[in-house]
PDB file of C-alpha atoms and ligand atoms in Angstrom:
ATOM      1  CA  MET A   1     206.722 213.177 151.402  1.00 85.00           C
ATOM      2  CA  LEU A   2     205.155 216.007 149.801  1.00 95.00           C
ATOM      3  CA  SER A   3     206.416 217.237 146.043  1.00 97.00           C
ATOM      4  CA  SER A   4     206.706 220.961 146.679  1.00 97.00           C
ATOM      5  CA  LYS A   5     203.638 220.842 144.085  1.00 98.00           C
ATOM      6  CA  MET A   6     201.167 219.588 146.568  1.00 98.00           C
ATOM      7  CA  GLU A   7     203.095 221.889 149.209  1.00 98.00           C
ATOM      8  CA  GLU A   8     202.058 224.945 147.850  1.00 98.00           C
ATOM      9  CA  ALA A   9     198.895 223.824 146.106  1.00 98.00           C
ATOM     10  CA  LEU A  10     197.591 222.299 149.729  1.00 98.00           C
ATOM     11  CA  ASN A  11     199.315 226.146 151.454  1.00 98.00           C
ATOM     12  CA  SER A  12     197.132 227.862 148.752  1.00 98.00           C
ATOM     13  CA  GLN A  13     194.411 225.649 150.763  1.00 98.00           C
ATOM     14  CA  VAL A  14     195.478 226.092 153.758  1.00 98.00           C
ATOM     15  CA  ASN A  15     194.870 229.861 152.795  1.00 98.00           C
ATOM     16  CA  ALA A  16     191.083 228.898 151.001  1.00 98.00           C
ATOM     17  CA  GLU A  17     190.071 227.856 153.444  1.00 98.00           C
ATOM     18  CA  LEU A  18     190.150 230.642 156.116  1.00 98.00           C
ATOM     19  CA  TYR A  19     189.064 232.655 153.896  1.00 98.00           C
ATOM     20  CA  SER A  20     185.788 231.037 153.562  1.00 98.00           C
ATOM     21  CA  ALA A  21     185.930 231.672 157.474  1.00 98.00           C
ATOM     22  CA  TYR A  22     186.212 235.236 156.182  1.00 98.00           C
ATOM     23  CA  VAL A  23     183.372 235.490 153.739  1.00 98.00           C
ATOM     24  CA  TYR A  24     180.949 233.792 156.712  1.00 98.00           C
ATOM     25  CA  LEU A  25     181.844 235.743 158.878  1.00 98.00           C
ATOM     26  CA  ALA A  26     181.201 238.637 156.832  1.00 98.00           C
ATOM     27  CA  MET A  27     177.932 237.759 156.094  1.00 98.00           C
ATOM     28  CA  SER A  28     177.727 237.304 159.653  1.00 98.00           C
ATOM     29  CA  ALA A  29     178.198 240.600 160.587  1.00 98.00           C
ATOM     30  CA  TYR A  30     175.586 240.991 157.504  1.00 98.00           C
ATOM     31  CA  LEU A  31     172.966 240.013 158.597  1.00 98.00           C
ATOM     32  CA  GLU A  32     172.777 241.044 162.341  1.00 97.00           C
ATOM     33  CA  SER A  33     172.556 244.353 160.621  1.00 97.00           C
ATOM     34  CA  GLN A  34     169.676 243.139 159.467  1.00 96.00           C
ATOM     35  CA  ASP A  35     168.175 241.499 162.783  1.00 97.00           C
ATOM     36  CA  LEU A  36     168.446 238.472 161.183  1.00 97.00           C
ATOM     37  CA  GLN A  37     170.191 236.580 164.709  1.00 97.00           C
ATOM     38  CA  GLY A  38     169.319 232.834 163.638  1.00 97.00           C
ATOM     39  CA  MET A  39     170.972 233.870 160.153  1.00 98.00           C
ATOM     40  CA  ALA A  40     174.229 235.453 161.418  1.00 97.00           C
ATOM     41  CA  ALA A  41     174.415 232.642 164.159  1.00 96.00           C
ATOM     42  CA  TRP A  42     174.084 230.319 161.426  1.00 97.00           C
ATOM     43  CA  MET A  43     176.637 231.627 159.344  1.00 97.00           C
ATOM     44  CA  LYS A  44     178.903 232.103 162.243  1.00 96.00           C
ATOM     45  CA  ALA A  45     179.273 227.987 162.777  1.00 95.00           C
ATOM     46  CA  GLN A  46     180.006 227.629 159.282  1.00 96.00           C
ATOM     47  CA  ALA A  47     182.800 230.499 159.909  1.00 97.00           C
ATOM     48  CA  GLN A  48     184.109 228.060 162.326  1.00 96.00           C
ATOM     49  CA  GLU A  49     183.599 224.632 160.718  1.00 96.00           C
ATOM     50  CA  GLU A  50     185.524 227.032 157.753  1.00 98.00           C
ATOM     51  CA  VAL A  51     188.526 227.031 159.920  1.00 98.00           C
ATOM     52  CA  ALA A  52     188.749 223.398 161.390  1.00 98.00           C
ATOM     53  CA  HIS A  53     188.869 222.378 158.144  1.00 98.00           C
ATOM     54  CA  ALA A  54     192.397 224.983 157.383  1.00 98.00           C
ATOM     55  CA  MET A  55     193.686 223.097 160.313  1.00 98.00           C
ATOM     56  CA  LYS A  56     192.634 219.814 159.270  1.00 98.00           C
ATOM     57  CA  ILE A  57     194.934 220.237 155.985  1.00 98.00           C
ATOM     58  CA  PHE A  58     197.355 222.497 158.229  1.00 98.00           C
ATOM     59  CA  GLY A  59     198.009 219.618 160.283  1.00 98.00           C
ATOM     60  CA  PHE A  60     198.154 217.360 157.835  1.00 98.00           C
ATOM     61  CA  ILE A  61     201.359 219.021 155.593  1.00 98.00           C
ATOM     62  CA  ASN A  62     203.061 219.030 159.426  1.00 97.00           C
ATOM     63  CA  GLU A  63     202.274 215.694 159.294  1.00 97.00           C
ATOM     64  CA  ARG A  64     203.322 215.190 155.408  1.00 97.00           C
ATOM     65  CA  GLY A  65     207.064 216.768 156.603  1.00 95.00           C
ATOM     66  CA  GLY A  66     205.511 220.668 154.697  1.00 97.00           C
ATOM     67  CA  SER A  67     205.960 223.360 155.415  1.00 97.00           C
ATOM     68  CA  VAL A  68     202.737 225.580 156.709  1.00 98.00           C
ATOM     69  CA  LYS A  69     203.541 229.020 155.104  1.00 98.00           C
ATOM     70  CA  LEU A  70     200.679 230.941 155.762  1.00 97.00           C
ATOM     71  CA  ALA A  71     199.892 234.125 153.261  1.00 97.00           C
ATOM     72  CA  ALA A  72     197.838 237.188 153.906  1.00 98.00           C
ATOM     73  CA  ILE A  73     194.238 236.530 154.050  1.00 98.00           C
ATOM     74  CA  ALA A  74     192.401 238.836 151.522  1.00 98.00           C
ATOM     75  CA  ALA A  75     189.370 240.687 152.051  1.00 98.00           C
ATOM     76  CA  PRO A  76     185.902 239.762 151.801  1.00 98.00           C
ATOM     77  CA  PRO A  77     182.517 241.651 150.606  1.00 97.00           C
ATOM     78  CA  THR A  78     180.528 243.292 153.446  1.00 95.00           C
ATOM     79  CA  LYS A  79     176.989 243.780 151.911  1.00 95.00           C
ATOM     80  CA  TRP A  80     174.954 242.246 149.968  1.00 98.00           C
ATOM     81  CA  ASP A  81     171.338 242.751 148.288  1.00 96.00           C
ATOM     82  CA  SER A  82     169.267 240.597 150.836  1.00 96.00           C
ATOM     83  CA  PRO A  83     169.564 237.626 152.980  1.00 97.00           C
ATOM     84  CA  ARG A  84     168.803 235.844 149.772  1.00 97.00           C
ATOM     85  CA  ALA A  85     171.510 237.305 147.801  1.00 98.00           C
ATOM     86  CA  VAL A  86     173.704 236.021 150.928  1.00 98.00           C
ATOM     87  CA  PHE A  87     172.847 232.445 150.948  1.00 98.00           C
ATOM     88  CA  GLU A  88     173.434 232.150 147.270  1.00 98.00           C
ATOM     89  CA  ASN A  89     176.138 233.895 147.293  1.00 98.00           C
ATOM     90  CA  ALA A  90     178.092 231.098 149.811  1.00 98.00           C
ATOM     91  CA  TYR A  91     176.844 228.764 147.008  1.00 98.00           C
ATOM     92  CA  LYS A  92     178.325 230.139 144.456  1.00 98.00           C
ATOM     93  CA  HIS A  93     181.007 230.079 147.055  1.00 98.00           C
ATOM     94  CA  GLU A  94     181.437 227.087 148.002  1.00 98.00           C
ATOM     95  CA  GLN A  95     180.978 225.246 144.253  1.00 98.00           C
ATOM     96  CA  HIS A  96     183.796 227.351 143.525  1.00 98.00           C
ATOM     97  CA  VAL A  97     185.913 225.351 146.654  1.00 98.00           C
ATOM     98  CA  THR A  98     184.387 222.447 145.424  1.00 98.00           C
ATOM     99  CA  SER A  99     186.272 222.847 141.252  1.00 98.00           C
ATOM    100  CA  LEU A 100     189.649 223.816 144.212  1.00 98.00           C
ATOM    101  CA  ILE A 101     189.095 220.542 145.682  1.00 98.00           C
ATOM    102  CA  HIS A 102     188.548 218.801 142.793  1.00 98.00           C
ATOM    103  CA  LYS A 103     191.605 220.397 141.205  1.00 98.00           C
ATOM    104  CA  LEU A 104     193.846 219.385 144.248  1.00 98.00           C
ATOM    105  CA  VAL A 105     192.260 216.096 144.127  1.00 98.00           C
ATOM    106  CA  ASP A 106     193.794 215.711 140.705  1.00 98.00           C
ATOM    107  CA  LEU A 107     197.058 217.040 141.355  1.00 98.00           C
ATOM    108  CA  ALA A 108     197.154 213.885 144.136  1.00 98.00           C
ATOM    109  CA  ILE A 109     196.175 211.041 141.333  1.00 98.00           C
ATOM    110  CA  GLY A 110     198.882 213.311 139.005  1.00 98.00           C
ATOM    111  CA  GLU A 111     201.627 212.784 141.647  1.00 97.00           C
ATOM    112  CA  SER A 112     200.329 209.668 142.625  1.00 97.00           C
ATOM    113  CA  ASP A 113     199.907 210.639 146.396  1.00 98.00           C
ATOM    114  CA  HIS A 114     197.962 208.328 147.265  1.00 97.00           C
ATOM    115  CA  ALA A 115     197.991 209.886 150.797  1.00 98.00           C
ATOM    116  CA  THR A 116     196.438 213.458 150.152  1.00 98.00           C
ATOM    117  CA  LYS A 117     194.017 212.044 147.900  1.00 98.00           C
ATOM    118  CA  ASN A 118     192.341 209.862 150.631  1.00 98.00           C
ATOM    119  CA  MET A 119     193.330 212.963 152.863  1.00 98.00           C
ATOM    120  CA  LEU A 120     190.903 214.526 150.481  1.00 98.00           C
ATOM    121  CA  ASP A 121     188.630 212.349 149.734  1.00 98.00           C
ATOM    122  CA  TRP A 122     187.295 213.753 153.041  1.00 98.00           C
ATOM    123  CA  PHE A 123     186.851 217.147 151.421  1.00 98.00           C
ATOM    124  CA  VAL A 124     185.034 215.948 148.257  1.00 98.00           C
ATOM    125  CA  ASP A 125     182.354 214.267 150.351  1.00 97.00           C
ATOM    126  CA  GLU A 126     182.453 217.508 152.945  1.00 96.00           C
ATOM    127  CA  GLN A 127     181.588 219.543 149.602  1.00 97.00           C
ATOM    128  CA  VAL A 128     178.866 218.170 148.725  1.00 97.00           C
ATOM    129  CA  GLU A 129     176.906 218.963 152.558  1.00 95.00           C
ATOM    130  CA  GLU A 130     178.240 221.912 152.158  1.00 95.00           C
ATOM    131  CA  GLU A 131     177.082 223.155 148.588  1.00 97.00           C
ATOM    132  CA  ALA A 132     173.607 220.982 149.844  1.00 97.00           C
ATOM    133  CA  SER A 133     173.112 222.840 152.977  1.00 94.00           C
ATOM    134  CA  ALA A 134     173.807 226.510 151.135  1.00 96.00           C
ATOM    135  CA  ASN A 135     170.896 225.396 149.230  1.00 97.00           C
ATOM    136  CA  ALA A 136     168.557 224.017 150.370  1.00 96.00           C
ATOM    137  CA  THR A 137     168.903 227.506 152.035  1.00 97.00           C
ATOM    138  CA  VAL A 138     168.514 229.082 148.943  1.00 98.00           C
ATOM    139  CA  GLN A 139     165.051 226.754 148.133  1.00 98.00           C
ATOM    140  CA  ARG A 140     163.626 228.145 150.829  1.00 97.00           C
ATOM    141  CA  LEU A 141     164.633 232.016 150.555  1.00 97.00           C
ATOM    142  CA  LYS A 142     163.143 232.221 146.357  1.00 97.00           C
ATOM    143  CA  MET A 143     159.598 230.067 148.675  1.00 97.00           C
ATOM    144  CA  ILE A 144     159.473 233.382 150.817  1.00 97.00           C
ATOM    145  CA  GLY A 145     160.170 236.126 148.544  1.00 95.00           C
ATOM    146  CA  ASP A 146     158.464 239.088 150.650  1.00 92.00           C
ATOM    147  CA  HIS A 147     156.509 236.918 153.281  1.00 96.00           C
ATOM    148  CA  ALA A 148     158.408 238.355 156.119  1.00 96.00           C
ATOM    149  CA  PRO A 149     156.676 235.950 159.100  1.00 97.00           C
ATOM    150  CA  ALA A 150     158.156 232.655 156.554  1.00 97.00           C
ATOM    151  CA  LEU A 151     161.597 234.743 157.123  1.00 97.00           C
ATOM    152  CA  LEU A 152     161.966 234.861 160.468  1.00 97.00           C
ATOM    153  CA  MET A 153     160.940 231.311 160.877  1.00 96.00           C
ATOM    154  CA  LEU A 154     163.592 230.023 159.074  1.00 97.00           C
ATOM    155  CA  ASP A 155     165.619 232.792 160.757  1.00 97.00           C
ATOM    156  CA  ARG A 156     164.486 231.078 163.918  1.00 96.00           C
ATOM    157  CA  GLU A 157     165.814 227.555 162.583  1.00 96.00           C
ATOM    158  CA  LEU A 158     168.565 228.270 161.382  1.00 96.00           C
ATOM    159  CA  GLY A 159     169.172 230.024 164.629  1.00 95.00           C
ATOM    160  CA  GLN A 160     168.891 226.733 166.506  1.00 91.00           C
ATOM    161  CA  ARG A 161     172.404 224.954 164.643  1.00 80.00           C
ATOM    162  CA  ARG A 162     175.683 224.858 166.991  1.00 67.00           C
ATOM    163  CA  ALA A 163     179.122 225.286 166.644  1.00 58.00           C
ATOM    164  CA  GLY A 164     180.088 222.571 165.151  1.00 58.00           C
ATOM    165  CA  GLU A 165     177.611 220.571 164.261  1.00 62.00           C
ATOM    166  CA  GLU A 166     177.201 219.270 159.930  1.00 59.00           C
ATOM    167  CA  GLU A 167     174.508 221.220 158.153  1.00 58.00           C
TER     168      GLU A 167
HETATM  169 MG1   MG B   4     185.316 224.778 153.578  1.00 56.73          MG
END
């Protein structure tokens, strides 16, 4: 059985993961408006991955006899200054999500809730990947600068990602 404090914290994380999906969908729409279809597709796949994260925790709360309480999802930003700003923002966002996951782990350890701690370990590993992949694109966009052909090559490469595929 989940403690009520843990139940509340996991419900907040469901919201945070769904908000992440919203952020990436907003980024996808912006990138589409900039004619960067590959990056837009990458962000759409990323949004789907965030929904899968939310569902993992959703399932876990139910399995442990807790109640899922869905709260309103905040509106994401709608505009960025450049594709680089988008990915910098995505990287910052993932660092924030990592800190949320780490706080949940601290809570699980504090409560000796081994099952929750075990479930969260997957997220700890996942966040390492999420940060690395966002940052890799930031670094490449820095190299690219204002060079349009290189930007289009990167766009094409990121467009190869399919939904459900890790990046
Ligand atoms: Mg996530």
